[in-house]
Short mmCIF file of C-alpha atoms and ligand atoms in Angstrom, two decimals:
data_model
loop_
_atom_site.label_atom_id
_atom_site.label_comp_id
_atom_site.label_asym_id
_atom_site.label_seq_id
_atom_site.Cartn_x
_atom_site.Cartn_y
_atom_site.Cartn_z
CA UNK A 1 26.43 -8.19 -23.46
CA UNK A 2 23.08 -8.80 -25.18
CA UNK A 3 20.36 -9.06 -22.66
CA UNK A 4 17.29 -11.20 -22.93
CA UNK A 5 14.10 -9.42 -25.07
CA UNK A 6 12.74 -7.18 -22.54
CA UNK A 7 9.66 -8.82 -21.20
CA UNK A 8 6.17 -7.37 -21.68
CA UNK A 9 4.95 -5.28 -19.59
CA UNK A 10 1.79 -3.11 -18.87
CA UNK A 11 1.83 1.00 -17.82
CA UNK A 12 -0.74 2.51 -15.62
CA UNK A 13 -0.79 6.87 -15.81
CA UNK A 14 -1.58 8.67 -12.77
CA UNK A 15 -2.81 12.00 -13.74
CA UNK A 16 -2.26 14.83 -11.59
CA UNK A 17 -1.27 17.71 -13.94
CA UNK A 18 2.45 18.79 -13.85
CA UNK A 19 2.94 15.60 -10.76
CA UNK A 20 1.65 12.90 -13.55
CA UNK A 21 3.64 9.56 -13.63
CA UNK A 22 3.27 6.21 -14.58
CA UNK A 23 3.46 3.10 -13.12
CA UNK A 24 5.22 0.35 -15.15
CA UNK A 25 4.32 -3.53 -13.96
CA UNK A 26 5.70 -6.91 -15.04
CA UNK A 27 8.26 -9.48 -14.60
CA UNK A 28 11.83 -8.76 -15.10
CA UNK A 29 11.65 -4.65 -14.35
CA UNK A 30 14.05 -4.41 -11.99
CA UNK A 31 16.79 -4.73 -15.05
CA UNK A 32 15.49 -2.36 -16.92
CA UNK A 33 15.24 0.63 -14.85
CA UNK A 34 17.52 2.27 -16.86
CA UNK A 35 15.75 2.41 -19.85
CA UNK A 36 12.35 3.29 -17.70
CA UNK A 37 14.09 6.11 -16.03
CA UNK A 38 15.83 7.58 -19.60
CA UNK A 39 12.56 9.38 -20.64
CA UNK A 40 12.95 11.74 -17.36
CA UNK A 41 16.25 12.95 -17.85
CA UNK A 42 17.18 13.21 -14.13
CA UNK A 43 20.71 13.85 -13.13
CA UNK A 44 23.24 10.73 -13.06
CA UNK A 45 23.32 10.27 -9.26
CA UNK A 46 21.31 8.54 -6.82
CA UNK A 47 20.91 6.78 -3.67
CA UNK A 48 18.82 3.49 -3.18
CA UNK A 49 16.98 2.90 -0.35
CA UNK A 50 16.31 -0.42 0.90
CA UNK A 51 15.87 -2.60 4.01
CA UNK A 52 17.76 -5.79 5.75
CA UNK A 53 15.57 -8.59 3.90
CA UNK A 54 15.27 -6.95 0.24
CA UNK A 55 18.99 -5.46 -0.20
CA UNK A 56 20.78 -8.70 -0.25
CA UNK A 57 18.07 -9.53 -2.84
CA UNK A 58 17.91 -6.83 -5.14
CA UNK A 59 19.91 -3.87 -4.68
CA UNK A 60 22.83 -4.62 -6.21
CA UNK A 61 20.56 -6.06 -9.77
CA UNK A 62 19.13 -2.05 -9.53
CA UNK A 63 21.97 -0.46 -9.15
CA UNK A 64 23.71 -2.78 -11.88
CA UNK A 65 21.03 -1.55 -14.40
CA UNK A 66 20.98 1.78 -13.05
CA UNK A 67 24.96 1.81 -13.85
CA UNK A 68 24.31 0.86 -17.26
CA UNK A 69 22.17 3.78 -17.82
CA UNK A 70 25.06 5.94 -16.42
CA UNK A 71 23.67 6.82 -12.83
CA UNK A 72 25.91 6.24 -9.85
CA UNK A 73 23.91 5.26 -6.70
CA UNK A 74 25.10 4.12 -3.20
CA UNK A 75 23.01 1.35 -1.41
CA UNK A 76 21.70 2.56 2.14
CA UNK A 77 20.27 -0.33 4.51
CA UNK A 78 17.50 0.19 7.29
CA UNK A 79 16.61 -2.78 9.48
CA UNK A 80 13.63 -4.43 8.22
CA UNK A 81 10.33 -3.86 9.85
CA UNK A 82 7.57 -1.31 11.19
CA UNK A 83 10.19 0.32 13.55
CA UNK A 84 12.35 1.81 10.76
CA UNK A 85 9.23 4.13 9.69
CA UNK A 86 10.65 6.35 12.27
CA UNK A 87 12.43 9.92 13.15
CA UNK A 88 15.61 7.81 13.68
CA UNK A 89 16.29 6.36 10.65
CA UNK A 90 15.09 9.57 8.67
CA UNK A 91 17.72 11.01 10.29
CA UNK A 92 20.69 8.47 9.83
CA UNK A 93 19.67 8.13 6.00
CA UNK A 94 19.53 12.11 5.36
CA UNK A 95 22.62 12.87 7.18
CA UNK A 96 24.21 11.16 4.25
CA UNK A 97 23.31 12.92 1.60
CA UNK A 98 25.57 15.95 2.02
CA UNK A 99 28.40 13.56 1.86
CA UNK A 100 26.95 12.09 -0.99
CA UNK A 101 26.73 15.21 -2.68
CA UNK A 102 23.17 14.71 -3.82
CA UNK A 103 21.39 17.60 -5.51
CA UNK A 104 18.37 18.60 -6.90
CA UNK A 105 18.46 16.07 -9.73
CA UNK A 106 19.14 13.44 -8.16
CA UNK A 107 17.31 10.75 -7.67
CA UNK A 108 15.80 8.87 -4.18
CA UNK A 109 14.60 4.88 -5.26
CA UNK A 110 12.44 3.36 -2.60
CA UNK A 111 13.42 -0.71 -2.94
CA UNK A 112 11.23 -2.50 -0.60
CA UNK A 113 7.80 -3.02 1.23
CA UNK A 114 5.91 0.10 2.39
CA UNK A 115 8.12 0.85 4.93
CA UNK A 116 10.95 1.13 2.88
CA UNK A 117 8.48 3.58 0.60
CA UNK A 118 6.70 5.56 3.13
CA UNK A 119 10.15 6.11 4.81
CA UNK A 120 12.28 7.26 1.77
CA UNK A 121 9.17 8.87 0.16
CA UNK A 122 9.43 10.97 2.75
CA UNK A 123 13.46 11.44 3.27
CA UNK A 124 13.16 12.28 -0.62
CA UNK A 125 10.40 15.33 0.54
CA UNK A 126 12.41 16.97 2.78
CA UNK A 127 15.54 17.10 1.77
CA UNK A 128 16.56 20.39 -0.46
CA UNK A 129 12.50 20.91 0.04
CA UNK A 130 12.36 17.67 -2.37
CA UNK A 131 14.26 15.57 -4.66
CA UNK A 132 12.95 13.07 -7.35
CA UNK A 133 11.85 9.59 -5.97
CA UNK A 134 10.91 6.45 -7.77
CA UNK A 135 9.37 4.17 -6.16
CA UNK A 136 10.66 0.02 -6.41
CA UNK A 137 7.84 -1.82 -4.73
CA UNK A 138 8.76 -5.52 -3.83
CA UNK A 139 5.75 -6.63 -1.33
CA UNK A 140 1.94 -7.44 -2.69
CA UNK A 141 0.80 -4.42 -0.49
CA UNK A 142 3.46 -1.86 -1.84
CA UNK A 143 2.47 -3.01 -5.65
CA UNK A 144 -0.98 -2.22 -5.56
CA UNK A 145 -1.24 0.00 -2.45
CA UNK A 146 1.11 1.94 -0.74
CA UNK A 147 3.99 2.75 -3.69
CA UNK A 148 0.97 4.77 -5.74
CA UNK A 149 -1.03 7.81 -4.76
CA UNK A 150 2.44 10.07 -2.57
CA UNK A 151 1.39 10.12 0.84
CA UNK A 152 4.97 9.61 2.83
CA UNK A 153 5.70 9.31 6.29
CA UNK A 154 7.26 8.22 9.55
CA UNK A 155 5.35 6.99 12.94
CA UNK A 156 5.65 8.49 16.48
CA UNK A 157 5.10 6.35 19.23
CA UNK A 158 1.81 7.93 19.51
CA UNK A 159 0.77 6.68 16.56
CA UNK A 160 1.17 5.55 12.60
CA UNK A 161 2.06 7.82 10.28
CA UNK A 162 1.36 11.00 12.61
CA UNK A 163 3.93 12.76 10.35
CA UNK A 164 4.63 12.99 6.89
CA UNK A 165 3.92 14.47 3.67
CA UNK A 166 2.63 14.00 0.09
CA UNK A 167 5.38 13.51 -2.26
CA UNK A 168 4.83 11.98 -5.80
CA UNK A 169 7.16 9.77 -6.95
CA UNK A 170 8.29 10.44 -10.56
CA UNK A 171 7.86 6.82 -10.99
CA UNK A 172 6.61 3.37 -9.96
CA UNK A 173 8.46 0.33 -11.46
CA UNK A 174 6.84 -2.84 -10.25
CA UNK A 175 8.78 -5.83 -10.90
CA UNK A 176 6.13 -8.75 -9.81
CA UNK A 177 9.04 -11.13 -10.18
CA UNK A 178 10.27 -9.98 -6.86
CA UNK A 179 7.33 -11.21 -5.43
CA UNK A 180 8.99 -14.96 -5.33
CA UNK A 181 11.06 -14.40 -2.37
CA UNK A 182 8.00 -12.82 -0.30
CA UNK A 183 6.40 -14.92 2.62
CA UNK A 184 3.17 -16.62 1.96
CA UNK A 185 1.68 -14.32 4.89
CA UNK A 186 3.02 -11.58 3.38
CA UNK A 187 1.35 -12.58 0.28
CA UNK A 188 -1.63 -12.73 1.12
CA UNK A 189 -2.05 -9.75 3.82
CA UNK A 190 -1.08 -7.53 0.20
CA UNK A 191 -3.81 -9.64 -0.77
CA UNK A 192 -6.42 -8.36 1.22
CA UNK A 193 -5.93 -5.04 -0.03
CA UNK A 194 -6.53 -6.17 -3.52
CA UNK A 195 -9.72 -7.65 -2.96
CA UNK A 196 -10.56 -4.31 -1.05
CA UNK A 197 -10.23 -2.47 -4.61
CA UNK A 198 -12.70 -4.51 -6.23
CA UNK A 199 -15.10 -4.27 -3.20
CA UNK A 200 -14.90 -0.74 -3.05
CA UNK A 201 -14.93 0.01 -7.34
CA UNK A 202 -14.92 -2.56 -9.26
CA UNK A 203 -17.64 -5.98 -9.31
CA UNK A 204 -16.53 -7.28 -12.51
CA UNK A 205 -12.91 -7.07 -10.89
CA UNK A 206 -14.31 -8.29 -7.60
CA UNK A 207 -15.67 -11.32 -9.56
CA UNK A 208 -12.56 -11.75 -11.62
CA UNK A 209 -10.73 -12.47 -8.25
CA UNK A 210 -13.42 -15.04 -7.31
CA UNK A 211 -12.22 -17.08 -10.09
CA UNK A 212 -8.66 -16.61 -9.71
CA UNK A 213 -7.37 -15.56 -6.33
CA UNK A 214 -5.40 -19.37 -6.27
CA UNK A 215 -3.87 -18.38 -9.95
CA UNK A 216 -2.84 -14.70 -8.24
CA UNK A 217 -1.47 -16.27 -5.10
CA UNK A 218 0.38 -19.03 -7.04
CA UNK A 219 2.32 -16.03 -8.64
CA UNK A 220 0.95 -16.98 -11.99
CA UNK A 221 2.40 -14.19 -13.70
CA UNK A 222 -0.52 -13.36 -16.16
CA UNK A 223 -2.92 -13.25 -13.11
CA UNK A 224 -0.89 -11.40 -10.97
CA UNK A 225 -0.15 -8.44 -13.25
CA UNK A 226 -3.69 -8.29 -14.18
CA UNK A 227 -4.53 -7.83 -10.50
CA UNK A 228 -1.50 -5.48 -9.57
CA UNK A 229 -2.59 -3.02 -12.98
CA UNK A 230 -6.20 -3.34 -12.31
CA UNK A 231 -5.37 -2.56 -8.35
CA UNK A 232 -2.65 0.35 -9.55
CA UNK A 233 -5.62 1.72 -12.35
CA UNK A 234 -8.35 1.98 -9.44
CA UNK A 235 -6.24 3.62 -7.09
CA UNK A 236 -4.72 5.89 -10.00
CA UNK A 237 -8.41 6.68 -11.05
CA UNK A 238 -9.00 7.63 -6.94
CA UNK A 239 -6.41 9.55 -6.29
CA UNK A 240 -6.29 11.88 -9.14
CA UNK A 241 -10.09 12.82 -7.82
CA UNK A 242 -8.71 13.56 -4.73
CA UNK A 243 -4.59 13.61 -4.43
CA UNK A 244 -4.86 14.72 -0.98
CA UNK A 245 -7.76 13.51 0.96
CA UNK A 246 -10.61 15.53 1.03
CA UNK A 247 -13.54 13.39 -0.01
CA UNK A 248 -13.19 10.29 -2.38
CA UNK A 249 -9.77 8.81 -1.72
CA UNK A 250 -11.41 8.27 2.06
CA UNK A 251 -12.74 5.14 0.38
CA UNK A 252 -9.16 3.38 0.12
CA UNK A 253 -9.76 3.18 4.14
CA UNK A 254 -12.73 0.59 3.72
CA UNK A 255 -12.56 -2.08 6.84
CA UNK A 256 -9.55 0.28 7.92
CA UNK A 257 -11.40 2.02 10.90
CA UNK A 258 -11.83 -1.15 12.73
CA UNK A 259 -8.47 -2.50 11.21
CA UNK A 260 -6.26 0.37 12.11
CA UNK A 261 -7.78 -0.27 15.98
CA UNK A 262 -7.00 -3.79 16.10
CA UNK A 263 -3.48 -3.03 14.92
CA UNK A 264 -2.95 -0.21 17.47
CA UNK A 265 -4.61 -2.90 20.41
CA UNK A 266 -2.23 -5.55 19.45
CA UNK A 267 0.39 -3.00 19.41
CA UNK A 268 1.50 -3.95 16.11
CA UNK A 269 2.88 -7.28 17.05
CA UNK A 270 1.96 -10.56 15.72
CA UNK A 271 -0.86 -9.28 13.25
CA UNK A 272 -0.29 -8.18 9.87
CA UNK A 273 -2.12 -5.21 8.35
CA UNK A 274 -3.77 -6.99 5.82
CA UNK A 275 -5.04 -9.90 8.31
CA UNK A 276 -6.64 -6.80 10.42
CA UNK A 277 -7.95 -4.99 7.69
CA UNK A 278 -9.28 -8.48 6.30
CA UNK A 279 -11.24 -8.75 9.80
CA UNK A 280 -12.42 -4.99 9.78
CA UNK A 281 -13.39 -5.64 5.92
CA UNK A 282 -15.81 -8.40 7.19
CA UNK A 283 -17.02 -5.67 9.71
CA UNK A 284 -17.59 -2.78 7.23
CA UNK A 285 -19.42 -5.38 5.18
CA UNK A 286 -21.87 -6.25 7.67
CA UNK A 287 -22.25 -2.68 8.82
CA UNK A 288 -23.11 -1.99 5.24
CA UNK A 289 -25.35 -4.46 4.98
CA UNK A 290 -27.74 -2.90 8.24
CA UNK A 291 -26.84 0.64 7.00
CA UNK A 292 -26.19 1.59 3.76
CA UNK A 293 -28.44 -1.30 1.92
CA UNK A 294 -25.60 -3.81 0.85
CA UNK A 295 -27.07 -7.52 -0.27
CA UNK A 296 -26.55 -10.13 2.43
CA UNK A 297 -25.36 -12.45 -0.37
CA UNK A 298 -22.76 -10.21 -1.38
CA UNK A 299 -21.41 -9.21 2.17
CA UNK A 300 -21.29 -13.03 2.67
CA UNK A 301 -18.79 -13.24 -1.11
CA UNK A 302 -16.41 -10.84 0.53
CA UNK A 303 -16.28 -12.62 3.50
CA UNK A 304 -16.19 -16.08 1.63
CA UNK A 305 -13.07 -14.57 -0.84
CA UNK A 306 -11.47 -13.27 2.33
CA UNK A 307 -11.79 -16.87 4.07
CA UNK A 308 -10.90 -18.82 0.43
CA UNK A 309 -7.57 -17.08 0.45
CA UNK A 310 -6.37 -18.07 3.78
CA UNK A 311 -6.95 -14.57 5.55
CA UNK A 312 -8.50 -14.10 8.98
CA UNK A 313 -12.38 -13.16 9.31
CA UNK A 314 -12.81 -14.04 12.58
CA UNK A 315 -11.20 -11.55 15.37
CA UNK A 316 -11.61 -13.99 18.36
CA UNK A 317 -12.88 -13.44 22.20
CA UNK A 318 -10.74 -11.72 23.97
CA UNK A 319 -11.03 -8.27 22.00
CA UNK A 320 -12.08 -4.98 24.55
CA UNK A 321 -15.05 -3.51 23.12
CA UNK A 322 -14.34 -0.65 25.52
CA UNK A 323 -10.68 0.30 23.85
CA UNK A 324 -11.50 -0.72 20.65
CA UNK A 325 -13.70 2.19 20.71
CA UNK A 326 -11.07 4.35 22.09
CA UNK A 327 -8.87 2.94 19.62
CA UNK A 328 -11.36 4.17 16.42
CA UNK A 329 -11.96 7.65 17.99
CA UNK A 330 -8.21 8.11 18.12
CA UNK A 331 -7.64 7.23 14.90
CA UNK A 332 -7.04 10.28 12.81
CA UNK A 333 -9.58 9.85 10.25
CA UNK A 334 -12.24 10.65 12.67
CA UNK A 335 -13.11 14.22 12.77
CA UNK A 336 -14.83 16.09 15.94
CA UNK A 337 -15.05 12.36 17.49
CA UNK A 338 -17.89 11.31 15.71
CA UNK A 339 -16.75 8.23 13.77
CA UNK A 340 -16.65 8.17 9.36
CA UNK A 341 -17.43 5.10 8.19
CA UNK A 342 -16.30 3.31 4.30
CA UNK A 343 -19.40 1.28 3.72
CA UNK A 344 -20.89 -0.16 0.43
CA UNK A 345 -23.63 0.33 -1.23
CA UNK A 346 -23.41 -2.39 -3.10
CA UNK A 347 -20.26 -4.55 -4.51
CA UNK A 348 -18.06 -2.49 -6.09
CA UNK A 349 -19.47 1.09 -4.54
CA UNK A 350 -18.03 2.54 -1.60
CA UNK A 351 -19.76 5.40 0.33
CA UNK A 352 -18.28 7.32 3.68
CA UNK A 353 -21.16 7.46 5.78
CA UNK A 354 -21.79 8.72 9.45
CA UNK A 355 -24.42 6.92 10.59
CA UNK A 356 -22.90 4.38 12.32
CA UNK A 357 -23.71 4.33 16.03
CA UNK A 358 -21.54 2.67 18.87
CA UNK A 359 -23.99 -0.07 19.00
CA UNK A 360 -23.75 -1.05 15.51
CA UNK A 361 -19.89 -1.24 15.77
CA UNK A 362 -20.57 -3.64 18.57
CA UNK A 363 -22.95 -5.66 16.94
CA UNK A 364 -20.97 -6.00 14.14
CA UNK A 365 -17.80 -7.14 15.96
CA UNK A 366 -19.98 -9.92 18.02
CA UNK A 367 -20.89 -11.71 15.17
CA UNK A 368 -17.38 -11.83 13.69
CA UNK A 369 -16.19 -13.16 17.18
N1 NAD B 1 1.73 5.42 1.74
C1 NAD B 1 0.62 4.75 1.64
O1 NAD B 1 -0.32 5.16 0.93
C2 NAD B 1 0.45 3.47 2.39
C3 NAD B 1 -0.64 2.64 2.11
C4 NAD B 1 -0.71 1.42 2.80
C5 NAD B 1 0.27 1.06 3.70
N2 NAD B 1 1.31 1.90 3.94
C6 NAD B 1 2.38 1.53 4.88
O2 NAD B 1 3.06 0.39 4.37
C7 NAD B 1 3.67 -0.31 5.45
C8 NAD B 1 3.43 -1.78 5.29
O3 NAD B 1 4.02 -2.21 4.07
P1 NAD B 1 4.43 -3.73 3.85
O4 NAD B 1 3.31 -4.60 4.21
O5 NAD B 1 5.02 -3.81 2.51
O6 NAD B 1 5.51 -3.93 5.00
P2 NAD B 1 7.12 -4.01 4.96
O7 NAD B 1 7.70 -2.93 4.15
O8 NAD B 1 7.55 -4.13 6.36
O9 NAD B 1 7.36 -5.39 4.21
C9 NAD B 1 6.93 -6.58 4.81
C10 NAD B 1 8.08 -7.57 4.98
O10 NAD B 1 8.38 -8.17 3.74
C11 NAD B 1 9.76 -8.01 3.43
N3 NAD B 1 9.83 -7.94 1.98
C12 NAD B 1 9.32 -6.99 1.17
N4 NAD B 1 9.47 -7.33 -0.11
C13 NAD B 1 10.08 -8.54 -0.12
C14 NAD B 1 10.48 -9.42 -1.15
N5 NAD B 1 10.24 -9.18 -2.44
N6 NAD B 1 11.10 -10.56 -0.79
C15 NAD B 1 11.30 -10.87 0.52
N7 NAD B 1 10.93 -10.08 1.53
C16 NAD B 1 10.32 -8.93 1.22
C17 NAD B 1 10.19 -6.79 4.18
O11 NAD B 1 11.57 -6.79 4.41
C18 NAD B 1 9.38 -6.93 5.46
O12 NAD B 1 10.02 -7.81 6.34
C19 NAD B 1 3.05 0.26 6.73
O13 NAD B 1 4.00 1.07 7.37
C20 NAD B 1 1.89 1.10 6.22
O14 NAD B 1 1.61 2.20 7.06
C21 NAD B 1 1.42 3.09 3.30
ZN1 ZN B 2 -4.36 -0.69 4.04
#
């Protein structure tokens, strides 16, 4: 069988020495992960991990082109959802593996959202002390977020992602075609996070969105792997500064520390990440406008591109000041309680900075009310 001219497609490099990959993005991928995967020369077995809603989907068009490059791989399902990420299904899935007789070259694919990659990032880090994982991103936040940089995990019902590890994958295949079966909310929550890259390092990519965030959430497929690569190259660029979070990758978190406390207050029901962190963005900007020098005009565009694409800026009355505070200090990425704050500069320059007092917070979430 001859199969249609493999589409164009772009490739991103993360470089991080001996754990170096690259990221491949564009339409049709997904049936040519064999030929993506040749260059490694991993072992010929595997196991895909996926969840309820993307499985039916695509599994079986993976593991078809996985076949033809002559790796076996058995299909393992999670429930879709948040609740998956958790000690439970880590268990389940890696109590297979004997059975499966996996071994050191085989290979773990991720197929799904972020839960699907945080959770079998993380299966694939601790079993045998590590196999090879590739990561299959299907949702907008998974393409340009959460599939690139290795941080893996599981949550406890303390908290998000209390546990975990940083695991590289060996490679990212984005297939944006996937993207066509995604919710509209969906959509645009992974949005949120790519306007966050160009607020936090890039203007000129910041702008570029201005002009096309209706083209990129009408799927249009030139826009949207422009803004996926651009998204993948920034957080590439960040994360092989700083692979495991000791200064510069902090600024991925911008309008995350008020985000990640909304989240946690509406116990992770009914609000999407991206709709929180599009709320806390609006915050950050306006606390970066009183303390780290940001333009008015250009803490009103974020808010404006925010509001343009259908995402929430305004976190509504009946918020507790009191445990959103409680909330923040909880929140692992503060350190001896006193809070660190992703501000701007200006467009397109992100700063952590720790002069943010308790009344500023409060200000700032009184005027998005
Ligand atoms: N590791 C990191 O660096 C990092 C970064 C950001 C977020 N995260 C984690 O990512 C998770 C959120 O990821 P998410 O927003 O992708 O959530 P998710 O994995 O739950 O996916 C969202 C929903 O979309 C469905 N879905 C995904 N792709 C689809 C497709 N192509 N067609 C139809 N349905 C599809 C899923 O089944 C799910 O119901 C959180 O757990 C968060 O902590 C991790
Ligand atoms: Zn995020």
């Amino acid at each position: 069988v001859s199969l249609a001219k493999p589409s164009q497609h772009q490739t991103v490099r993360v470089a991080l020495g001996d754990r170096s990959y690259d990221i491949h993005i564009g339409a049709g991928l997904l049936d040519r992960a064999d030929d993506l995967l040749k260059p490694l020369g991993f072992g010929n077995t595997g196991v895909i991990i996926t969840d309820s809603n993307v499985g039916p989907l695509y599994a079986a068009r993976l593991q078809a082109a996985l076949a033809r490059g002559g790796m076996e791989t058995v299909v393992l399902t999670v429930p879709a959802g948040e609740v998956s990420k958790a000690f439970r299904q880590v268990e389940r899935l890696i109590k297979r593996f004997p059975q499966l007789k996996l071994d050191r070259g085989s290979v773990v694919f991720a197929l799904g959202g972020g839960v699907v990659g945080d959770l079998a990032g993380f299966v694939s880090a601790i079993y045998l002390r590590g196999l090879p994982f590739v990561q299959v991103p299907t949702s907008l936040l998974a393409q340009v977020d959460s599939s690139v940089g290795g941080k893996t995990g599981v949550n406890l019902p303390q908290g998000k992602n209390l546990v975990g590890a940083f695991h590289q994958p060996s490679l990212v295949l984005v297939d944006t075609a996937t993207l066509k079966t995604l919710s509209q909310r969906e959509l645009r929550a992974g949005f949120a996070e790519v306007l966050k890259h160009g607020a936090i390092y890039d203007a000129r990519f910041f702008a570029w969105l201005e002009k096309n965030d209706k083209k990129v959430l009408k799927l249009d497929p030139a826009a949207m792997t422009h803004a996926v690569k651009r998204c993948c190259e920034i957080k590439a660029d960040v994360v092989s500064q700083d692979e495991r979070e000791s200064g510069l990758r902090a600024i991925l978190n911008f309008g995350h520390t008020i985000g990640h406390a909304m989240e946690a207050l509406a116990d992770y029901e009914g609000l999407l990440h991206g709709e929180a962190i599009s709320m806390g963005m609006c915050c950050a900007a306006w606390l970066s406008v009183k303390v780290t020098g940001l333009k008015q005009a250009d803490a009103k565009r974020i808010e404006t591109l925010i509001k343009n694409s259908g995402l929430p800026t305004r976190i509504g009355g009946s918020l507790d000041l009191v445990q959103l505070g409680r909330a923040m200090r909880l929140d692992k990425k503060s350190r001896g309680g006193k809070l660190r704050f992703v501000l701007l500069s200006r467009l397109g320059k992100a700063v952590v900075s720790d002069a943010v007092t308790d009344n500023d917070i409060e200000e700032a979430v009184d005027v998005f009310r």
